[in-house]
mmCIF file of C-alpha atoms in Angstrom:
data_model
loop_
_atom_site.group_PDB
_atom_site.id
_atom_site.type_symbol
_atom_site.label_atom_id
_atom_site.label_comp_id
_atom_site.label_asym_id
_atom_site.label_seq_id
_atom_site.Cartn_x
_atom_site.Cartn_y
_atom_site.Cartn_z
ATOM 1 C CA UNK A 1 -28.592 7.054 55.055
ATOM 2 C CA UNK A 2 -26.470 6.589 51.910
ATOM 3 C CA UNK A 3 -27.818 4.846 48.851
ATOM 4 C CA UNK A 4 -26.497 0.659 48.075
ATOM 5 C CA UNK A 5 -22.590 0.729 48.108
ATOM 6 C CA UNK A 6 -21.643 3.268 49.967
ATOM 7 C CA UNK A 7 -23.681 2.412 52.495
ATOM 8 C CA UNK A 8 -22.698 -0.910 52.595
ATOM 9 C CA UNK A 9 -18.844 0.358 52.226
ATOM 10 C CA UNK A 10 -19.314 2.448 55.522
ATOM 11 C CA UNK A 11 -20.806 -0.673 57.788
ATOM 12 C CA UNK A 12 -18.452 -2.605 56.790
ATOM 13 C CA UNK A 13 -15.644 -0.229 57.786
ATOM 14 C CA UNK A 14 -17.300 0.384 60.926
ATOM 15 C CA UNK A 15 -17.195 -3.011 61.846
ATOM 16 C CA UNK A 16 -13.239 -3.338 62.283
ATOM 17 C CA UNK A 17 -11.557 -2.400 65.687
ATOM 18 C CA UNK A 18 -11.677 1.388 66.859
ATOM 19 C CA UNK A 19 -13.109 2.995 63.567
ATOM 20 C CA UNK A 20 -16.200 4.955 64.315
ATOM 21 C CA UNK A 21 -18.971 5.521 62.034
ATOM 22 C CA UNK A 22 -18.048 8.933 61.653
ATOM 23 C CA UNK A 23 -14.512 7.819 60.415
ATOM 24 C CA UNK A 24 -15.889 4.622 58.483
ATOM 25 C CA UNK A 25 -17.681 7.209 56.522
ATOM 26 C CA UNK A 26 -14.713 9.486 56.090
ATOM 27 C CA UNK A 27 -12.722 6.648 55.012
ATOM 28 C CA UNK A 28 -15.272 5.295 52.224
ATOM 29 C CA UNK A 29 -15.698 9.214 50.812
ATOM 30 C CA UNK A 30 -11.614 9.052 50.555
ATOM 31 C CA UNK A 31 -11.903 5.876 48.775
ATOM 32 C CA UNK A 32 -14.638 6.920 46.707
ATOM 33 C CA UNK A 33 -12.864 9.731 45.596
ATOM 34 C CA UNK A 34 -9.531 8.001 45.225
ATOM 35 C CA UNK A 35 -7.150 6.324 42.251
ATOM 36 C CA UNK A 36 -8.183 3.525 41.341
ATOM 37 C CA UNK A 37 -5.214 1.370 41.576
ATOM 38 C CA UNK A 38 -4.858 2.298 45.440
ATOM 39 C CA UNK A 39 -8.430 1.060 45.797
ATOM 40 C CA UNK A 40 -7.845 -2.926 43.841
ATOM 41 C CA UNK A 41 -4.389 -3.122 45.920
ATOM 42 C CA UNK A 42 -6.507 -2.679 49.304
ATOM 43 C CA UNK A 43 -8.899 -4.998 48.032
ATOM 44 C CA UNK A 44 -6.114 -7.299 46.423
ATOM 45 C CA UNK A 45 -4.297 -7.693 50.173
ATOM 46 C CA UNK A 46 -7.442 -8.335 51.864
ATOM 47 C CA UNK A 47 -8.718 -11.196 49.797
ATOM 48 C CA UNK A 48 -5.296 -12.729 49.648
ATOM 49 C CA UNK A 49 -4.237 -11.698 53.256
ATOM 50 C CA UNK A 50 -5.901 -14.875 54.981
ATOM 51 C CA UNK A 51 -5.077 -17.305 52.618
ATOM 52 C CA UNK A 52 -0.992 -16.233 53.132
ATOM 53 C CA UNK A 53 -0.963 -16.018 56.378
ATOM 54 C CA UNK A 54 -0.314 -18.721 59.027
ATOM 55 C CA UNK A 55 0.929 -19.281 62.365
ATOM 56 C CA UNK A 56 4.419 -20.786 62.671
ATOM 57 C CA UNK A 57 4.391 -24.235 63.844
ATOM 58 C CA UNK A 58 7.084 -23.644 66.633
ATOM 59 C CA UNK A 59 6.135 -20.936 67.477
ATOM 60 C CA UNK A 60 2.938 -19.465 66.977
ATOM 61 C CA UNK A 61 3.742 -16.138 65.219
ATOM 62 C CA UNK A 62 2.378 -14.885 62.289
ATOM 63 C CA UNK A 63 4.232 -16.231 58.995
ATOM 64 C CA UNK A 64 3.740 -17.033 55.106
ATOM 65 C CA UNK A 65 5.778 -19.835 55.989
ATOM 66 C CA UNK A 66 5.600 -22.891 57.992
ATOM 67 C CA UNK A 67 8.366 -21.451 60.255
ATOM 68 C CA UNK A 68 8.585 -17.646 61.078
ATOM 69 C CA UNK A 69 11.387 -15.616 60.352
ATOM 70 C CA UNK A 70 12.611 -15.600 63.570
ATOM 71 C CA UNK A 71 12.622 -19.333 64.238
ATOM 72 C CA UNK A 72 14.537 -20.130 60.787
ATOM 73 C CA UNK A 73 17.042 -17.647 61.869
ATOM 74 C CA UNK A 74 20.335 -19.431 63.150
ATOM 75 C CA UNK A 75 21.936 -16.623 64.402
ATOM 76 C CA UNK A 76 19.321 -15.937 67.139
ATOM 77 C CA UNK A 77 20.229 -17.602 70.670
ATOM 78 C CA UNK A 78 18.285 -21.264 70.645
ATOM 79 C CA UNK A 79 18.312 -21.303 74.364
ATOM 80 C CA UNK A 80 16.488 -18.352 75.222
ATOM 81 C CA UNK A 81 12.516 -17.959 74.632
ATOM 82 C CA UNK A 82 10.824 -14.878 75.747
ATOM 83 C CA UNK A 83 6.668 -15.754 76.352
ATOM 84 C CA UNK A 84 4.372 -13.335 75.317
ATOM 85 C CA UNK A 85 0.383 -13.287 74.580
ATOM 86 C CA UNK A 86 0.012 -11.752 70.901
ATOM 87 C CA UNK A 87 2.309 -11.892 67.633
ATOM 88 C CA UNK A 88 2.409 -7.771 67.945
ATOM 89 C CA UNK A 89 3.950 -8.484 71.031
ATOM 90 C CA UNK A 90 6.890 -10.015 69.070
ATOM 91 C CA UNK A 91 6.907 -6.580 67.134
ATOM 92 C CA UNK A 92 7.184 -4.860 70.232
ATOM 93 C CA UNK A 93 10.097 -7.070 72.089
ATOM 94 C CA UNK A 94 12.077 -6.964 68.374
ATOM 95 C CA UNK A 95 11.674 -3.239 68.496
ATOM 96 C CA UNK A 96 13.630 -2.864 71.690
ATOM 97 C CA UNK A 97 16.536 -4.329 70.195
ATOM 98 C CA UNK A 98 18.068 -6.666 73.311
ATOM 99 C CA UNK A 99 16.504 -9.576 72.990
ATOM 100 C CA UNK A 100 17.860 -12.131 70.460
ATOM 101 C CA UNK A 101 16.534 -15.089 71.611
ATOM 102 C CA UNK A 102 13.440 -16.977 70.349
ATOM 103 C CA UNK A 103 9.648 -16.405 71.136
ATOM 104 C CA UNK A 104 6.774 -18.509 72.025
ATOM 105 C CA UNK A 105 3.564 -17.012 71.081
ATOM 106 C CA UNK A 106 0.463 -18.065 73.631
ATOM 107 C CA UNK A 107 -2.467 -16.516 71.428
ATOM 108 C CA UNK A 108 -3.746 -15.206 74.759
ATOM 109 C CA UNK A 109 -3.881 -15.030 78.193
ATOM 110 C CA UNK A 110 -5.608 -16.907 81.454
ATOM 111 C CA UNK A 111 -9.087 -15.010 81.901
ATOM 112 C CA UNK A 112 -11.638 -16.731 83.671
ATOM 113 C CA UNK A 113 -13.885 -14.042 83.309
ATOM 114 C CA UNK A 114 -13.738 -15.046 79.616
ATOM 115 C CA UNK A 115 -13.657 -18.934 79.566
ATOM 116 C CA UNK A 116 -9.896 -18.356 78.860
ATOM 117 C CA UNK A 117 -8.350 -21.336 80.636
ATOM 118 C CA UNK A 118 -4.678 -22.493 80.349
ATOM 119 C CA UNK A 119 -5.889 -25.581 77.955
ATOM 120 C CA UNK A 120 -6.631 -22.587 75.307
ATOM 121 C CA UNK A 121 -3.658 -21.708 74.905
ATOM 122 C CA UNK A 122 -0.278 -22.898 73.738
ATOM 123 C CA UNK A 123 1.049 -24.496 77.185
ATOM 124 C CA UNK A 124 1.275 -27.576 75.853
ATOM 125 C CA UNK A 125 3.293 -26.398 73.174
ATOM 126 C CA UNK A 126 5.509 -24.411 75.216
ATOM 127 C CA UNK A 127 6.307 -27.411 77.251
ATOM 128 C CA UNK A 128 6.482 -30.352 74.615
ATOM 129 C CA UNK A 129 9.747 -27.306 73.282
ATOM 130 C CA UNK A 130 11.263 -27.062 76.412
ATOM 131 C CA UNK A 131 11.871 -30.603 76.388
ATOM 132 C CA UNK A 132 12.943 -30.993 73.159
ATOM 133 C CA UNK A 133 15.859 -28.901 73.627
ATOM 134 C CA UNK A 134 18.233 -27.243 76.054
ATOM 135 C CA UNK A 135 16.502 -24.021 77.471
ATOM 136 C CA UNK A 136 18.880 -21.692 79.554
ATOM 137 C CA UNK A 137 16.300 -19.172 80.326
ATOM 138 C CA UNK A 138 12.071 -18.596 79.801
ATOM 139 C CA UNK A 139 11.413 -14.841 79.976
ATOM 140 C CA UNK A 140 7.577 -13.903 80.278
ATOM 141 C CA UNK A 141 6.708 -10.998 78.856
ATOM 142 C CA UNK A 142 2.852 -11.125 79.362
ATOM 143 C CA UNK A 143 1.033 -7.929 79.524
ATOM 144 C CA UNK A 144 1.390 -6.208 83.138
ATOM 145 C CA UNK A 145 -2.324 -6.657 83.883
ATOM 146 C CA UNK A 146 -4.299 -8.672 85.800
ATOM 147 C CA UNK A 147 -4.717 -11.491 83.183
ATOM 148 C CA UNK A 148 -1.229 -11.423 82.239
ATOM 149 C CA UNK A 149 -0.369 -11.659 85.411
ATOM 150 C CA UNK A 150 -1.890 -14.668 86.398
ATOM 151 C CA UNK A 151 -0.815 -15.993 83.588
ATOM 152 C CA UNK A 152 2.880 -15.193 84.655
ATOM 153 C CA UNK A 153 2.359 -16.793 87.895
ATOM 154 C CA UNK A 154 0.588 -20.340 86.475
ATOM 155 C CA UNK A 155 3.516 -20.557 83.757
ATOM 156 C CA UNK A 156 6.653 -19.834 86.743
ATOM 157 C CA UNK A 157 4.489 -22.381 88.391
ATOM 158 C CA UNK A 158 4.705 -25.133 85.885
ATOM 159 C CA UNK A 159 8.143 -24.225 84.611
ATOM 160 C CA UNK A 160 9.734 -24.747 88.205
ATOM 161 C CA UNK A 161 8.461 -28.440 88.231
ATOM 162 C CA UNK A 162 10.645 -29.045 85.329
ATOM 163 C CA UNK A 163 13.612 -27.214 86.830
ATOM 164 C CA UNK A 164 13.809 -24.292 83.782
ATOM 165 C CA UNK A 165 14.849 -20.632 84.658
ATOM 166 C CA UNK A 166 12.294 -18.176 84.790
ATOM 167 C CA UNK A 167 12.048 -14.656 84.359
ATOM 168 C CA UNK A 168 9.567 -11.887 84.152
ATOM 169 C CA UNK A 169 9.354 -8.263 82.435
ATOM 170 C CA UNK A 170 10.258 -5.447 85.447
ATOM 171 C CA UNK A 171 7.497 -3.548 86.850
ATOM 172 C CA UNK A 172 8.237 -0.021 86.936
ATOM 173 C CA UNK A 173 7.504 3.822 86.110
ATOM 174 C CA UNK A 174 7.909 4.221 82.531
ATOM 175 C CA UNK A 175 10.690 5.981 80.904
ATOM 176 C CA UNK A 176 10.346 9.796 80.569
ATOM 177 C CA UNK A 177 6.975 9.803 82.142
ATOM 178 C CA UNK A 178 6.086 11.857 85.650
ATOM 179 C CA UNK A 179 6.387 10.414 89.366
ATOM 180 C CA UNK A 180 3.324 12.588 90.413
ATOM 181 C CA UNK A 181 1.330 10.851 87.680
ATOM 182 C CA UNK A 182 2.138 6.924 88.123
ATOM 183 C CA UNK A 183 -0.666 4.902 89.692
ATOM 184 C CA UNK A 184 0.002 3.673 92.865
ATOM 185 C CA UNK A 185 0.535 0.194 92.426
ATOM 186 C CA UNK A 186 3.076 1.088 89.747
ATOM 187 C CA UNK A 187 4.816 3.322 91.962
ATOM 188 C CA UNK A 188 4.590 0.406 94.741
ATOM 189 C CA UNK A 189 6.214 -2.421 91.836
ATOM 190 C CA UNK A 190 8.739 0.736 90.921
ATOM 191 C CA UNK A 191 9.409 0.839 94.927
ATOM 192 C CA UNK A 192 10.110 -3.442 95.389
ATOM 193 C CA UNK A 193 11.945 -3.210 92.456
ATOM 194 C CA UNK A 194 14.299 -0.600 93.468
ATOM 195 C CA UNK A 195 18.115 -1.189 91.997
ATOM 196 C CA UNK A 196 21.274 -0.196 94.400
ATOM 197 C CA UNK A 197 23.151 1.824 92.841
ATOM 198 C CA UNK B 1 8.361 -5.244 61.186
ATOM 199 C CA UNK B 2 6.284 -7.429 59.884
ATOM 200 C CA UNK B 3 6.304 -10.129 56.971
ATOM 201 C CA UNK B 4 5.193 -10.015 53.829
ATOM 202 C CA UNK B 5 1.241 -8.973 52.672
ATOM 203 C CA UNK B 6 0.805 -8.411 56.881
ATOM 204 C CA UNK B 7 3.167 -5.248 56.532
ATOM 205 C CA UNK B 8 1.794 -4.631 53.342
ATOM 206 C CA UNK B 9 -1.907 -4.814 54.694
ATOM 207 C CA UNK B 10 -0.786 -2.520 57.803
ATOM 208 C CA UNK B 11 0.465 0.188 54.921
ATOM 209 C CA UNK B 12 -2.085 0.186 53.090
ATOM 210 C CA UNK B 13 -4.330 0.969 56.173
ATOM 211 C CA UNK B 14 -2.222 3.703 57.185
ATOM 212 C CA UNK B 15 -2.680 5.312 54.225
ATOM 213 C CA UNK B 16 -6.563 5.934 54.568
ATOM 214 C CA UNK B 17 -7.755 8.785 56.652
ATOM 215 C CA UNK B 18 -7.717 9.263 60.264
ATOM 216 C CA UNK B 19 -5.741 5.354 60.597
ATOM 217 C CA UNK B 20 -2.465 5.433 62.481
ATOM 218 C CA UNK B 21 -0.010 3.251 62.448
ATOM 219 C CA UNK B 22 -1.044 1.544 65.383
ATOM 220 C CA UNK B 23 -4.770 1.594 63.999
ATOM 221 C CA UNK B 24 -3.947 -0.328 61.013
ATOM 222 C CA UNK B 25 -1.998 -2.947 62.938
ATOM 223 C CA UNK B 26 -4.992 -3.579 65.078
ATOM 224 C CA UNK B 27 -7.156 -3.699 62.647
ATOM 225 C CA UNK B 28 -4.988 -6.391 60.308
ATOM 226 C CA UNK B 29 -4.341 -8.031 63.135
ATOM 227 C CA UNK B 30 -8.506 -8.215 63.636
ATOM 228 C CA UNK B 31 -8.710 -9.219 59.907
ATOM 229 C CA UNK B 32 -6.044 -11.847 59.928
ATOM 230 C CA UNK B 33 -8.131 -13.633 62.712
ATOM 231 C CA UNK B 34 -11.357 -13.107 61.749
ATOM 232 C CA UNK B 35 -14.011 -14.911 60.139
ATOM 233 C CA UNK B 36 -13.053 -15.358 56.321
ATOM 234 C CA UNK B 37 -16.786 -14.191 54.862
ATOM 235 C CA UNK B 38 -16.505 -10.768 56.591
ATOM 236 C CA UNK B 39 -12.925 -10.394 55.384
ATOM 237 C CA UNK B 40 -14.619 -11.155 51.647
ATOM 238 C CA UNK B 41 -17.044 -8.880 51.642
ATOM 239 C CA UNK B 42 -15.192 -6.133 52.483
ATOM 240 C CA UNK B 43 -12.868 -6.900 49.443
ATOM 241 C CA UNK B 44 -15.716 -7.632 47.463
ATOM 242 C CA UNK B 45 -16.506 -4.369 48.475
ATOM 243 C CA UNK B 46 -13.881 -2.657 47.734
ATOM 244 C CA UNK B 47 -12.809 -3.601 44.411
ATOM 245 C CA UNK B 48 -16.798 -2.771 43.238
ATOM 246 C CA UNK B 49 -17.424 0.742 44.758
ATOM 247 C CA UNK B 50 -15.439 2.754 42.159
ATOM 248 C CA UNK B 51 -17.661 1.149 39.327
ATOM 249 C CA UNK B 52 -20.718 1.416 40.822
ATOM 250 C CA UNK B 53 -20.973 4.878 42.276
ATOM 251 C CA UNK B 54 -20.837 7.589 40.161
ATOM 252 C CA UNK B 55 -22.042 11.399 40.938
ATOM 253 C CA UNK B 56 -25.887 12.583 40.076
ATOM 254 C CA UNK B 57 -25.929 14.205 36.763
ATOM 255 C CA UNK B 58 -28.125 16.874 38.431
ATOM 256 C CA UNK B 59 -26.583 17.473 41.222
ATOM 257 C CA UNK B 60 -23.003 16.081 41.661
ATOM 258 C CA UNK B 61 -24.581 13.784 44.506
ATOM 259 C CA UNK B 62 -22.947 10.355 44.937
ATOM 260 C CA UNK B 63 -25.131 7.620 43.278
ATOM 261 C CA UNK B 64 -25.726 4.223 41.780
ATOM 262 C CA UNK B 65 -27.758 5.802 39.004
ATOM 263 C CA UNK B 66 -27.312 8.625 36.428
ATOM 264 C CA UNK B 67 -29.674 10.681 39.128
ATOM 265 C CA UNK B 68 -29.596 10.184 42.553
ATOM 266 C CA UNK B 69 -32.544 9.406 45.023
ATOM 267 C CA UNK B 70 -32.710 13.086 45.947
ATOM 268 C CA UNK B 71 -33.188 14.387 42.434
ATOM 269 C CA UNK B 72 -35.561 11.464 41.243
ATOM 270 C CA UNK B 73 -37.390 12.007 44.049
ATOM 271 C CA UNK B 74 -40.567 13.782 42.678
ATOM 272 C CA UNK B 75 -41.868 14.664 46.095
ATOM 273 C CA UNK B 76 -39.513 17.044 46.932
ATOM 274 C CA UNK B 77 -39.424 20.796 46.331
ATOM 275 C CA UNK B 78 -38.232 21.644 42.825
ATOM 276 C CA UNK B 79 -38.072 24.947 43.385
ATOM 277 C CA UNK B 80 -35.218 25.156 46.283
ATOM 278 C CA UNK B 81 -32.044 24.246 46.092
ATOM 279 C CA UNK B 82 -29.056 23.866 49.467
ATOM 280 C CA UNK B 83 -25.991 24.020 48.048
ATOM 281 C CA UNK B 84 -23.256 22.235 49.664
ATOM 282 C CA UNK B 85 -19.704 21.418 49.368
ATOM 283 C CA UNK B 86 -19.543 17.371 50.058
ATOM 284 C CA UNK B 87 -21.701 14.928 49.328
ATOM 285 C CA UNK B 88 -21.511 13.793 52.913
ATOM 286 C CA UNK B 89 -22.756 17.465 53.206
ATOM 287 C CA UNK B 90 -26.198 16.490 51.682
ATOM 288 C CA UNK B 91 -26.424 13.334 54.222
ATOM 289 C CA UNK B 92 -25.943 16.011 57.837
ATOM 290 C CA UNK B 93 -28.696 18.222 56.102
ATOM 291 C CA UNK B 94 -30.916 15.667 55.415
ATOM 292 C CA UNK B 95 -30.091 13.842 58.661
ATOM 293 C CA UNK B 96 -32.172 17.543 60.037
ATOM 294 C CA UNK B 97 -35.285 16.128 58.437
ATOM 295 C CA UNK B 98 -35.647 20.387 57.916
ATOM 296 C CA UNK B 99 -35.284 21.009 54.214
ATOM 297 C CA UNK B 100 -36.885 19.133 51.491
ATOM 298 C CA UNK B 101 -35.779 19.989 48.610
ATOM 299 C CA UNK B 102 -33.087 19.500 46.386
ATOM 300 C CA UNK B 103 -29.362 20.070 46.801
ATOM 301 C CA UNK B 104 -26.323 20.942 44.622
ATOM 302 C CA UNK B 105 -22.961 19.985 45.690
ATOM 303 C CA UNK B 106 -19.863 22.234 44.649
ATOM 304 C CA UNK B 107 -16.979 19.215 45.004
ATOM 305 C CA UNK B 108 -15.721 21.303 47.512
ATOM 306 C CA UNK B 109 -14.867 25.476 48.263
ATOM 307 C CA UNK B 110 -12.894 28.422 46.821
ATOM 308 C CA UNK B 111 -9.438 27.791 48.373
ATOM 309 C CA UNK B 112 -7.089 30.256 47.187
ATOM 310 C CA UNK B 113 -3.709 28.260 48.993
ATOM 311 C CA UNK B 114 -4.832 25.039 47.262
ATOM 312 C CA UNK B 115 -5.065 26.272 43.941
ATOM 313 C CA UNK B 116 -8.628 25.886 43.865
ATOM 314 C CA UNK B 117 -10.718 29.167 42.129
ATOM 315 C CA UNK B 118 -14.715 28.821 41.158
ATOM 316 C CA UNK B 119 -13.823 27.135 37.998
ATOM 317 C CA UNK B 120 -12.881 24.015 39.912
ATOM 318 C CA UNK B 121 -16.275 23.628 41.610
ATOM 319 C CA UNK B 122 -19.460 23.080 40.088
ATOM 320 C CA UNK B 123 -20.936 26.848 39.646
ATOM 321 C CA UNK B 124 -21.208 26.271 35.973
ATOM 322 C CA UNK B 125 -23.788 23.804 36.173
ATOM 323 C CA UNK B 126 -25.553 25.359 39.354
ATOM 324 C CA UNK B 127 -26.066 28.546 37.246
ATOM 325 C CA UNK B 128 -27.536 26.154 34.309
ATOM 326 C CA UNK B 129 -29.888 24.340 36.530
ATOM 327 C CA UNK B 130 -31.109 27.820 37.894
ATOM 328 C CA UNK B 131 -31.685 29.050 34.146
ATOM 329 C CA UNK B 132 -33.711 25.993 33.270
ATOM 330 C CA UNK B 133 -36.018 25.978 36.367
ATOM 331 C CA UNK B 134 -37.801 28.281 38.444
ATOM 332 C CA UNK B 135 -35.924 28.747 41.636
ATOM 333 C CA UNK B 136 -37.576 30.299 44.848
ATOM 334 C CA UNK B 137 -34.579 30.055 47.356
ATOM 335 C CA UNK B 138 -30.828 28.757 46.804
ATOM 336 C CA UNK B 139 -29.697 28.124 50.446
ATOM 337 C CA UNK B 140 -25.557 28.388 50.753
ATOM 338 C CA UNK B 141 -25.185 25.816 53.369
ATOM 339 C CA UNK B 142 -20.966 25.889 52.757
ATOM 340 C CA UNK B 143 -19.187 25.033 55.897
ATOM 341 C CA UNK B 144 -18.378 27.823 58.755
ATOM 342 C CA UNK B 145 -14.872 28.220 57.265
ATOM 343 C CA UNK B 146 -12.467 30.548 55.810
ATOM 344 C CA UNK B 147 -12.804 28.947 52.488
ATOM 345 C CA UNK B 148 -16.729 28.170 52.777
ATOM 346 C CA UNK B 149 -17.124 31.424 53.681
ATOM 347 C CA UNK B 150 -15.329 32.860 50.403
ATOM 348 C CA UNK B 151 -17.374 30.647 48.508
ATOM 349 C CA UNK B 152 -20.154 31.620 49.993
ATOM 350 C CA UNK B 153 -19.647 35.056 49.251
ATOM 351 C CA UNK B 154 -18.616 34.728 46.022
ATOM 352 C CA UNK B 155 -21.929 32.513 45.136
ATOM 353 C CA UNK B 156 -24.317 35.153 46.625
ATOM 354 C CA UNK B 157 -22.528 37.709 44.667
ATOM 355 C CA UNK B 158 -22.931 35.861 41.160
ATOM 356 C CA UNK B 159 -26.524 34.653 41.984
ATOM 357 C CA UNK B 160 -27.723 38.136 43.020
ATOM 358 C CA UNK B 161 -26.337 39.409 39.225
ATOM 359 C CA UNK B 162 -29.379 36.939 38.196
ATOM 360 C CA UNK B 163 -31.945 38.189 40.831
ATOM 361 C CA UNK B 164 -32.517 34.690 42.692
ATOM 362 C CA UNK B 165 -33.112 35.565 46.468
ATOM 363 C CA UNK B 166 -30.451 33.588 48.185
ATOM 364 C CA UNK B 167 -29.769 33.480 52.521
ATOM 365 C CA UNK B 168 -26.971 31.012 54.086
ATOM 366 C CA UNK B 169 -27.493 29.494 57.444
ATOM 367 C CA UNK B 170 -27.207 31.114 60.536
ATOM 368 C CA UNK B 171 -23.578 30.834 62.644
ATOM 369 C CA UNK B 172 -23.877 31.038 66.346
ATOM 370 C CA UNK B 173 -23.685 29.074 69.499
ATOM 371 C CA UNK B 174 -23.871 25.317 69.071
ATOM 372 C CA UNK B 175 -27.095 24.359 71.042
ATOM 373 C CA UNK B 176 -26.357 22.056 73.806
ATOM 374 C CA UNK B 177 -22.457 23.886 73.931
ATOM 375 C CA UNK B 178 -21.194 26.164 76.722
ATOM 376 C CA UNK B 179 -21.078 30.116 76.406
ATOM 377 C CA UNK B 180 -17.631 30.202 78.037
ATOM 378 C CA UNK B 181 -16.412 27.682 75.621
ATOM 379 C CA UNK B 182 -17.487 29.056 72.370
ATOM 380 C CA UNK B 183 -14.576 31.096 70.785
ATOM 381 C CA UNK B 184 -15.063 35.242 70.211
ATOM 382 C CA UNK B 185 -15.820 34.859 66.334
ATOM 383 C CA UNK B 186 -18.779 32.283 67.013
ATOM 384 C CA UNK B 187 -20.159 34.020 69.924
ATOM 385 C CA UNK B 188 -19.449 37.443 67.840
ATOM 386 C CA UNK B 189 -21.906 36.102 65.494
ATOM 387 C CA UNK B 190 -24.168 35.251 68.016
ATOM 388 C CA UNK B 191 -24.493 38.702 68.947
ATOM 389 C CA UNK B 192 -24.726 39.906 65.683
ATOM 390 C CA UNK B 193 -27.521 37.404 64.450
ATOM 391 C CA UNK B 194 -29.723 37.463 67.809
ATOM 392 C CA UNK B 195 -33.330 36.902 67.816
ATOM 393 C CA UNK B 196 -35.983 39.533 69.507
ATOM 394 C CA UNK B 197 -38.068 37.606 71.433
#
């Protein structure tokens, strides 16, 4: 539709996750149309961005270093390690503020349906840690779906052979939303899971 | 939240248009792990676009060349000209396959509460092109707004004071939309610009 460039500009942009071409076009007029300098530090980050980044060796999180930030931290607790499938899971867990133990990043989750298998991700990892050091607790903190879940279930399996604690995430209604709207097997988890008060 | 150039990636995304905060961490988080050629390009991309595209001498257009395809285009109809705001304007228009000939776009519309009076816009040079050429038609295709509406106005105004027969498209229901949907001003006009059949 567009001549060279611009054109080329707007596929590109509509290529990335959950940009339209509607938007992808918005977003190349804005560029188009914007200072320069904003423009070469976009383009700057992205052809440096891969390069920088790596995946912590003891972890698997994102890092410019060998070892994340939180694994060269010595104040967090060495004994804990919360599970969880993506590095912006990380993000999310650090957000809530209560949890200042360490993480263990397994860049996915068990999907047959996908060829994901437990051998794809970092298992192996995970376990060659555990016995490298005392572990008081493993808290997995997998998405609450049905491939996090059964991912969940084979890790509790395998960590109970080696005799290490095991926790997972509550199921539950979420904070401030509406009983009347909560699915029923939420509602069901938020029922099991009741607390005595 | 985030280390280094990844933070730095996910603000620079959240600056462009119509990206969230959550947006932009998907999509650097899509960009860190994919393939490194496509992550290239679009930084190849990037840091070329404001060199390359300029806007058509003629017709404010965005091109690659002093004219754009539109104007050099010797096929089309010299002698009418659609007048629109954006250039992305010119690309919905032509997109109609409806008019075929050339366009003139303003760099936006009379905007009192932005600052932004006739002189901003590119009237001067419309009124030059229509002195130089004979001009059947000039077409206000401005969009259905408060401000492309004053613009509108004030163009048919100015090009009336040099007898050039001007029209502006029709407002009205949006085919394929819903009577009881469409708001009182839009179905007001409706009314007013009905059809005898």
């Amino acid at each position: 539709m567009y001549e060279g460039i611009i054109q080329d500009l707007i596929d590109e942009f509509g290529r990335l996750p959950g940009i339209g071409p509607k938007s992808a076009q918005r977003i190349t007029f804005h560029i188009v149309q914007s200072q320069s300098a904003d423009v070469s530090r976009l383009a700057e980050l992205l052809s440096h961005v891969r390069e920088r980044v790596r995946f912590c060796e003891v972890c698997g999180n994102v890092s410019e270093q060998d070892r994340c930030s939180i694994c060269r931290d010595a104040r967090r607790d060495q004994t804990l390690i919360c599970v969880v499938e993506e590095p912006k899971d990380v993000v999310a867990v650090e957000r809530t503020r209560q949890f200042r133990g360490l993480y263990h990043v397994l860049g996915g989750a068990i999907s047959p349906i996908d060829g994901i298998g437990p051998d794809d991700l970092s298992i192996t990892q995970l376990m060659r840690r555990l016995s490298d050091v005392e572990i008081k607790e493993v808290i997995i903190a997998t998405d609450p779906n049905l491939e996090g879940e059964a991912t969940a279930m084979y890790l509790s399996r395998l960590l109970k052979t080696v005799d290490i604690p095991v926790s997972r995430l509550a199921s539950g209604l979420p904070v401030g939303g509406d009983l009347e709207f909560a699915d029923e097997v939420t509602l069901g988890r938020a029922f099991e899971g009741r607390l005595t008060l």
